[in-house]
Amino acid sequence: MIILKSWLNDWINISNIDDNKISEALESLGFEIESTNNIEPNYKNIVVGKVVDIYPHNNADKLRITQVDVGSNTYEIVCGAWNFDVGAIVPVALPKSHIVDNFLIEKREIRGVVSNGMICSARELGLWDEHEGILLLEDSLAPGTDFSTTYDSQDTSWEIGITPNRGDCMSHLGVARELSNYFDIKISENDFKLKSKIANVLKTNSGKIAECNSYVSIEIENFNITDSPFFIRYRLSQVGTRIINNVVDLTNYVLYDIGQPLHAFDRDKIFGTVSVRKAKDNEKILTLDNQKRSLNKDDLVITDNDIPIALAGVMGGLDTEVTKNTHNLLIESAYFDKVSIMNTSRKLNLISDASIRFERGIDFNLQLKAINRFINIFSTNQDINYSSPIVDDKKNIKNKSVSFSNNDIYKILGTKIDNKFITKTLKNLDIDHSITNDDIKFVSPSWRYDLERPIDIIEEIAKHYGFNNFDSTLPIGNNRNNLGDYWNSKTFFSQQLRGKDYQEIQSLSFVDEISNQRFNPEKKYVEVYNPIDSTNKYLRSNLFSSLLNIYHSNLEKNSVSSKYFEINTVFDKGKHEKYENIPNQLYTLGVLTPSRVTNVDLRCEDKTFDIYYVKNLISTLIGEFNVKYLQKPGFHKRLSFLILKDEKQVGFFGQLSYELMDDLNLEDPIYLMELNIESIDSTFKETNNFIPLAQYPFIKFDLSFTVPIDFIASDLISFVATKLDKNENNIDIFDDYVTEKSRNLGIRISTRNYDQTYSEEEARGILDMLVNEIQDKFKIKLNKSQ
């Protein structure tokens, strides 16, 4: 959202505060500043002029010759615009002045007439994209006035990020309310008392549904559709809103000003009672963008005698559109349920500034104030006749009251904050509260839906206290390094699999229906409203499809067959274990193991794997387990198994079916495995302690022993390792020669100490110790050739 310093100044006097301090304040209050822009005129030496005479150009039908008074003199200027008459107040670029992009204006002849400058449009001054004609200014401006002094031409704008829980800050009033406490400046009320002159013609109400808590309307008669006042058009253009006319511009202005969406109807196109209800299934409405929309029972509609005339909180209907011929208005200001508006706008892909504010939650007591604000500004532009507002408020929404111990602030923040500061902060933020020595009780304001728990108000206090003012301390307690089961599980499985040359992938959750049906045809899939890609409108029910897609892509493009795994969430419409209103979600590990893996060493043969390798891999990951034959879509009928641990199903594995191999054009068998991480006891997931590499050189021995033919070589390796358990060791068998009557076994031992370099005498002592211990333990002999 873009905010203007001059606009904020309507609510809080910050004109004398440095822009850098305001930026610092915004960041301290939790607003991410995406950009800061110093606004300056994109022109030079433009003055205010008054058109005192107009006459035709003899050599051009589309041009007129004007006499323009600029205070010090009257100049003849040729102009091609026709949207003004004698008496108009206009911006004038005299010779030697500059318009947008530093374009120099000079005296020049146009079709035989010398033009002493130029009458400018808003576009030519870099103000906004004017849709037609020159820029018409207020009649009160004196000719000869420097145009840049007639409005806030020197200004600053900030584009700030608003978190989803702070819908109240999506307006200049909301941001000003936060800054008022930071700078300890009182916020302005800007109240306006209505003085109605006409009676209401129409009846309006909020309907019988709970989704519309309040509905406020007011009628305006015999007004004219014109341009908005200059300051409204300029401010709206600076925050990125298109300029249309005085009615639409003013509804947008109130939106950015105080955060309440308004909608304007042509009253003469409404013939009965205006109300709110839920739409009927397959009910149709023609919206302002000339699109016929099909609705369902979850959508909210504004009705005229029960006929839909607008999509509540999203978009108006074309049949009641305000046009240049409109003279009587009905202005709507309502509170609609945020979930309902969000579902409708996302489903129909109609996301607007108004719908975003409804989605995030608007002030449920703001509707009448918004009407007053609209009438106040409108009446300064032209003399209007308006009715008394009709207010229908169900008052179903109540302010939330929360209390907690004063000591909780210290427990959470680790800093004692004085009660005087807390009182001042809550008072400046207009949060009703009471504080005793032991307890704090507060009532959330109508615009703060995010203040529901003690931790919410504690965070608010901390934010305004200033996080930079907290003392730097170290955490205390025994669990300060405990990351929790989620990250412990992810770290464990990732480390184990990456250590076995598996590559981790992360894929999007959105898939097509076929990707789900391949392996889970029995499940009901979660369909996404308004998907990013209409071909991938479901949430995945398995990880295998993404793993196979990555494998197949790398095999086709790079001729590389690799092992992959993914740790992520899968979804279905089953009942969630903890929550009622969200889909079932399982935190899952998916593993793909090809039977042939490309060797990175091109001198060597490719590596081969089978179903037994996958079974051993599972043992490494979860310890001992049992298997049971499984018939599952997408898997080989005789090579697919359930994984049972402590008699509980925790996953399954098997070979990809030949049918899917043909569909994916795969030649070599693929083995897949899935584990439900949440169902596995986390006690076995112990991370190995890190042992650093020794800094000293290895000593190496090659020993050959005559052993029985049935001798188990791994026993010899294990025995040597126990004798050198204080060292860093590499022990393996380098020779195993077997004949009908004898067997020679060669063992290679590399060992080094963590604390010293072995001398020759020490190395000889280790060698003699190992030979003697091995011969005594296994009753074997060192070959004499050694």
Short mmCIF file of C-alpha atoms in Angstrom, two decimals, residues 6 59 134 148 162 167 200 231 280-281 343 364 373 388 514 544 562 609 611 616 640 644 692 715 740 773:
data_model
loop_
_atom_site.label_atom_id
_atom_site.label_comp_id
_atom_site.label_asym_id
_atom_site.label_seq_id
_atom_site.Cartn_x
_atom_site.Cartn_y
_atom_site.Cartn_z
CA SER A 6 0.50 15.12 3.06
CA ASN A 59 -6.48 27.99 -40.80
CA ILE A 134 -6.69 20.26 -20.44
CA SER A 148 3.41 24.26 -7.81
CA ILE A 162 0.81 -4.64 5.56
CA GLY A 167 -6.44 -4.73 7.87
CA ASN A 200 -35.27 9.09 1.60
CA PHE A 231 -6.43 17.45 -4.49
CA LYS A 280 -29.05 -18.88 -5.22
CA ASP A 281 -27.22 -21.68 -6.97
CA ASN A 343 -14.31 -16.95 -1.15
CA PHE A 364 -17.38 -2.80 12.23
CA ARG A 373 -16.76 11.60 5.39
CA SER A 388 -30.55 11.40 6.52
CA ILE A 514 -4.08 -37.68 -13.18
CA PHE A 544 5.45 -39.92 -6.14
CA SER A 562 19.72 -40.27 -9.86
CA PHE A 609 19.96 -51.24 -6.78
CA ILE A 611 14.09 -53.97 -3.74
CA ASN A 616 17.71 -52.04 4.08
CA SER A 640 4.74 -53.90 -3.09
CA LEU A 644 4.60 -52.07 9.84
CA PRO A 692 36.33 -34.05 14.01
CA ASP A 715 34.41 -60.05 12.66
CA GLU A 740 39.87 -75.79 -2.17
CA GLU A 773 45.70 -59.92 19.72
#
